[in-house]
Amino acid sequence: MELAYYSDYAVRLVNTEEPARGKDTLTSVEAVRALFGANQSAARRTTDADVTRFRSVRARLRAVFEAADGGDETLSIDLLNSLLLEFPVSPQISGHDFRDDDGRPLWHMHLADHPSNATAGYAAIAAMGLAFHLTEYGVDRLGLCEAPPCRNAYLDTSTNRSRRYCSDRCATRANVAAYRARKRLEAERVESTGRAADSTQPTSASGDR
């Protein structure tokens, strides 16, 4: 498993809430377990208490994205470092069950967590994955969707650092809204110009033939 994979843990957790829309899907043990994806052994450790703990970690991870999106690089780093200190992990070489042509394991780095609860395990992996992404690509690669009221988190992996939206759906919605706004502005300008032209037209004097 590549280390870049772990950064998605942070994005998945942050995006369980849409504050501007008043939506929150992190309301049950089942919702927490779903965040672990294929890591079912870790998911099985989840209890009711983890729902509240996950929400707390979510708020701290969102703060990292908000600071990065707002251009405050130092604050973003400080917030992430506090998570790394509180939820440590241990690098470990792993081969799983994959084999190359010679029958040897395909060795790769793996983040081994030693948590006291499911939240600690998830937070450790999410924070470390985000740290790898941030140090590899830069703080400005952490963003929040610009299509209001979305504000979902995303990781910009584009070649020219051009990503602005969390999904194609939001990008399309934003482009349509911008197009409609331009058309309204053009119509208002035409209407305003027409009214101005009418007001400058000479009027015939009373009794003129």
PDB file of N, CA and C in Angstrom, residues 1 3 6 9 39 42 45 87-94 96 108-115 120-126 128-129 132:
ATOM      1  N   MET A   1       0.839  -1.182   0.000  1.00  0.00           N
ATOM      2  CA  MET A   1       0.000   0.000   0.000  1.00  0.00           C
ATOM      3  C   MET A   1       0.883   1.244   0.000  1.00  0.00           C
ATOM      4  N   LEU A   3       2.102   5.096   0.541  1.00  0.00           N
ATOM      5  CA  LEU A   3       1.824   6.028   1.622  1.00  0.00           C
ATOM      6  C   LEU A   3       0.829   7.100   1.203  1.00  0.00           C
ATOM      7  N   TYR A   6      -2.885   6.888   2.280  1.00  0.00           N
ATOM      8  CA  TYR A   6      -3.347   7.234   3.618  1.00  0.00           C
ATOM      9  C   TYR A   6      -3.905   8.649   3.709  1.00  0.00           C
ATOM     10  N   TYR A   9      -7.626   9.116   3.949  1.00  0.00           N
ATOM     11  CA  TYR A   9      -8.318   8.944   5.229  1.00  0.00           C
ATOM     12  C   TYR A   9      -8.763  10.298   5.769  1.00  0.00           C
ATOM     13  N   ASN A  39     -10.038  -1.838   5.551  1.00  0.00           N
ATOM     14  CA  ASN A  39      -9.384  -2.170   6.815  1.00  0.00           C
ATOM     15  C   ASN A  39     -10.433  -2.584   7.852  1.00  0.00           C
ATOM     16  N   ALA A  42      -9.559  -3.007  11.737  1.00  0.00           N
ATOM     17  CA  ALA A  42      -9.565  -1.762  12.513  1.00  0.00           C
ATOM     18  C   ALA A  42     -10.989  -1.282  12.744  1.00  0.00           C
ATOM     19  N   ARG A  45     -13.030  -2.460  15.807  1.00  0.00           N
ATOM     20  CA  ARG A  45     -12.739  -1.925  17.138  1.00  0.00           C
ATOM     21  C   ARG A  45     -13.661  -0.759  17.502  1.00  0.00           C
ATOM     22  N   PHE A  87      -1.232  11.425  17.982  1.00  0.00           N
ATOM     23  CA  PHE A  87      -1.588  10.121  17.409  1.00  0.00           C
ATOM     24  C   PHE A  87      -0.419   9.577  16.578  1.00  0.00           C
ATOM     25  N   PRO A  88       0.598   9.006  17.222  1.00  0.00           N
ATOM     26  CA  PRO A  88       1.785   8.525  16.499  1.00  0.00           C
ATOM     27  C   PRO A  88       1.548   7.181  15.807  1.00  0.00           C
ATOM     28  N   VAL A  89       2.366   6.920  14.797  1.00  0.00           N
ATOM     29  CA  VAL A  89       2.363   5.631  14.099  1.00  0.00           C
ATOM     30  C   VAL A  89       3.807   5.153  13.963  1.00  0.00           C
ATOM     31  N   SER A  90       3.952   3.899  13.597  1.00  0.00           N
ATOM     32  CA  SER A  90       5.279   3.319  13.383  1.00  0.00           C
ATOM     33  C   SER A  90       5.394   2.826  11.941  1.00  0.00           C
ATOM     34  N   PRO A  91       6.406   3.305  11.184  1.00  0.00           N
ATOM     35  CA  PRO A  91       6.607   2.772   9.829  1.00  0.00           C
ATOM     36  C   PRO A  91       6.972   1.288   9.895  1.00  0.00           C
ATOM     37  N   GLN A  92       6.468   0.540   8.958  1.00  0.00           N
ATOM     38  CA  GLN A  92       6.721  -0.904   8.944  1.00  0.00           C
ATOM     39  C   GLN A  92       6.767  -1.395   7.511  1.00  0.00           C
ATOM     40  N   ILE A  93       7.735  -2.256   7.204  1.00  0.00           N
ATOM     41  CA  ILE A  93       7.833  -2.844   5.866  1.00  0.00           C
ATOM     42  C   ILE A  93       6.859  -4.013   5.775  1.00  0.00           C
ATOM     43  N   SER A  94       6.071  -4.011   4.709  1.00  0.00           N
ATOM     44  CA  SER A  94       5.054  -5.049   4.563  1.00  0.00           C
ATOM     45  C   SER A  94       5.084  -5.617   3.149  1.00  0.00           C
ATOM     46  N   HIS A  96       2.396  -8.154   2.321  1.00  0.00           N
ATOM     47  CA  HIS A  96       1.063  -8.719   2.109  1.00  0.00           C
ATOM     48  C   HIS A  96       1.175 -10.054   1.356  1.00  0.00           C
ATOM     49  N   HIS A 108       6.840  -3.008   0.569  1.00  0.00           N
ATOM     50  CA  HIS A 108       6.476  -1.586   0.524  1.00  0.00           C
ATOM     51  C   HIS A 108       6.283  -1.082   1.948  1.00  0.00           C
ATOM     52  N   MET A 109       6.265   0.240   2.101  1.00  0.00           N
ATOM     53  CA  MET A 109       6.102   0.823   3.421  1.00  0.00           C
ATOM     54  C   MET A 109       4.630   0.805   3.836  1.00  0.00           C
ATOM     55  N   HIS A 110       4.441   0.556   5.088  1.00  0.00           N
ATOM     56  CA  HIS A 110       3.100   0.467   5.666  1.00  0.00           C
ATOM     57  C   HIS A 110       3.113   1.224   6.987  1.00  0.00           C
ATOM     58  N   LEU A 111       2.025   1.888   7.322  1.00  0.00           N
ATOM     59  CA  LEU A 111       1.930   2.588   8.598  1.00  0.00           C
ATOM     60  C   LEU A 111       1.217   1.697   9.602  1.00  0.00           C
ATOM     61  N   ALA A 112       1.941   1.266  10.601  1.00  0.00           N
ATOM     62  CA  ALA A 112       1.371   0.404  11.625  1.00  0.00           C
ATOM     63  C   ALA A 112       0.941   1.259  12.808  1.00  0.00           C
ATOM     64  N   ASP A 113      -0.334   1.196  13.142  1.00  0.00           N
ATOM     65  CA  ASP A 113      -0.817   1.953  14.285  1.00  0.00           C
ATOM     66  C   ASP A 113      -0.975   1.024  15.485  1.00  0.00           C
ATOM     67  N   HIS A 114      -0.810   1.591  16.656  1.00  0.00           N
ATOM     68  CA  HIS A 114      -0.963   0.816  17.892  1.00  0.00           C
ATOM     69  C   HIS A 114      -1.942   1.575  18.785  1.00  0.00           C
ATOM     70  N   PRO A 115      -3.210   1.599  18.376  1.00  0.00           N
ATOM     71  CA  PRO A 115      -4.164   2.488  19.037  1.00  0.00           C
ATOM     72  C   PRO A 115      -4.795   1.900  20.286  1.00  0.00           C
ATOM     73  N   ALA A 120      -8.106   6.663  17.656  1.00  0.00           N
ATOM     74  CA  ALA A 120      -6.666   6.890  17.688  1.00  0.00           C
ATOM     75  C   ALA A 120      -5.989   6.248  16.476  1.00  0.00           C
ATOM     76  N   GLY A 121      -6.436   5.045  16.110  1.00  0.00           N
ATOM     77  CA  GLY A 121      -5.859   4.373  14.956  1.00  0.00           C
ATOM     78  C   GLY A 121      -6.129   5.118  13.666  1.00  0.00           C
ATOM     79  N   TYR A 122      -7.372   5.544  13.481  1.00  0.00           N
ATOM     80  CA  TYR A 122      -7.742   6.259  12.255  1.00  0.00           C
ATOM     81  C   TYR A 122      -7.045   7.610  12.189  1.00  0.00           C
ATOM     82  N   ALA A 123      -7.040   8.345  13.310  1.00  0.00           N
ATOM     83  CA  ALA A 123      -6.429   9.668  13.343  1.00  0.00           C
ATOM     84  C   ALA A 123      -4.935   9.594  13.042  1.00  0.00           C
ATOM     85  N   ALA A 124      -4.265   8.575  13.546  1.00  0.00           N
ATOM     86  CA  ALA A 124      -2.827   8.420  13.309  1.00  0.00           C
ATOM     87  C   ALA A 124      -2.537   8.250  11.821  1.00  0.00           C
ATOM     88  N   ILE A 125      -3.302   7.391  11.184  1.00  0.00           N
ATOM     89  CA  ILE A 125      -3.092   7.133   9.759  1.00  0.00           C
ATOM     90  C   ILE A 125      -3.465   8.348   8.925  1.00  0.00           C
ATOM     91  N   ALA A 126      -4.586   8.999   9.267  1.00  0.00           N
ATOM     92  CA  ALA A 126      -5.026  10.174   8.508  1.00  0.00           C
ATOM     93  C   ALA A 126      -4.012  11.306   8.612  1.00  0.00           C
ATOM     94  N   MET A 128      -0.764  11.152   9.424  1.00  0.00           N
ATOM     95  CA  MET A 128       0.505  10.827   8.766  1.00  0.00           C
ATOM     96  C   MET A 128       0.361  10.858   7.256  1.00  0.00           C
ATOM     97  N   GLY A 129      -0.742  10.339   6.740  1.00  0.00           N
ATOM     98  CA  GLY A 129      -0.959  10.387   5.291  1.00  0.00           C
ATOM     99  C   GLY A 129      -1.014  11.812   4.781  1.00  0.00           C
ATOM    100  N   PHE A 132       2.511  13.275   4.721  1.00  0.00           N
ATOM    101  CA  PHE A 132       3.278  12.834   3.554  1.00  0.00           C
ATOM    102  C   PHE A 132       2.873  13.630   2.310  1.00  0.00           C
TER     103      PHE A 132
END
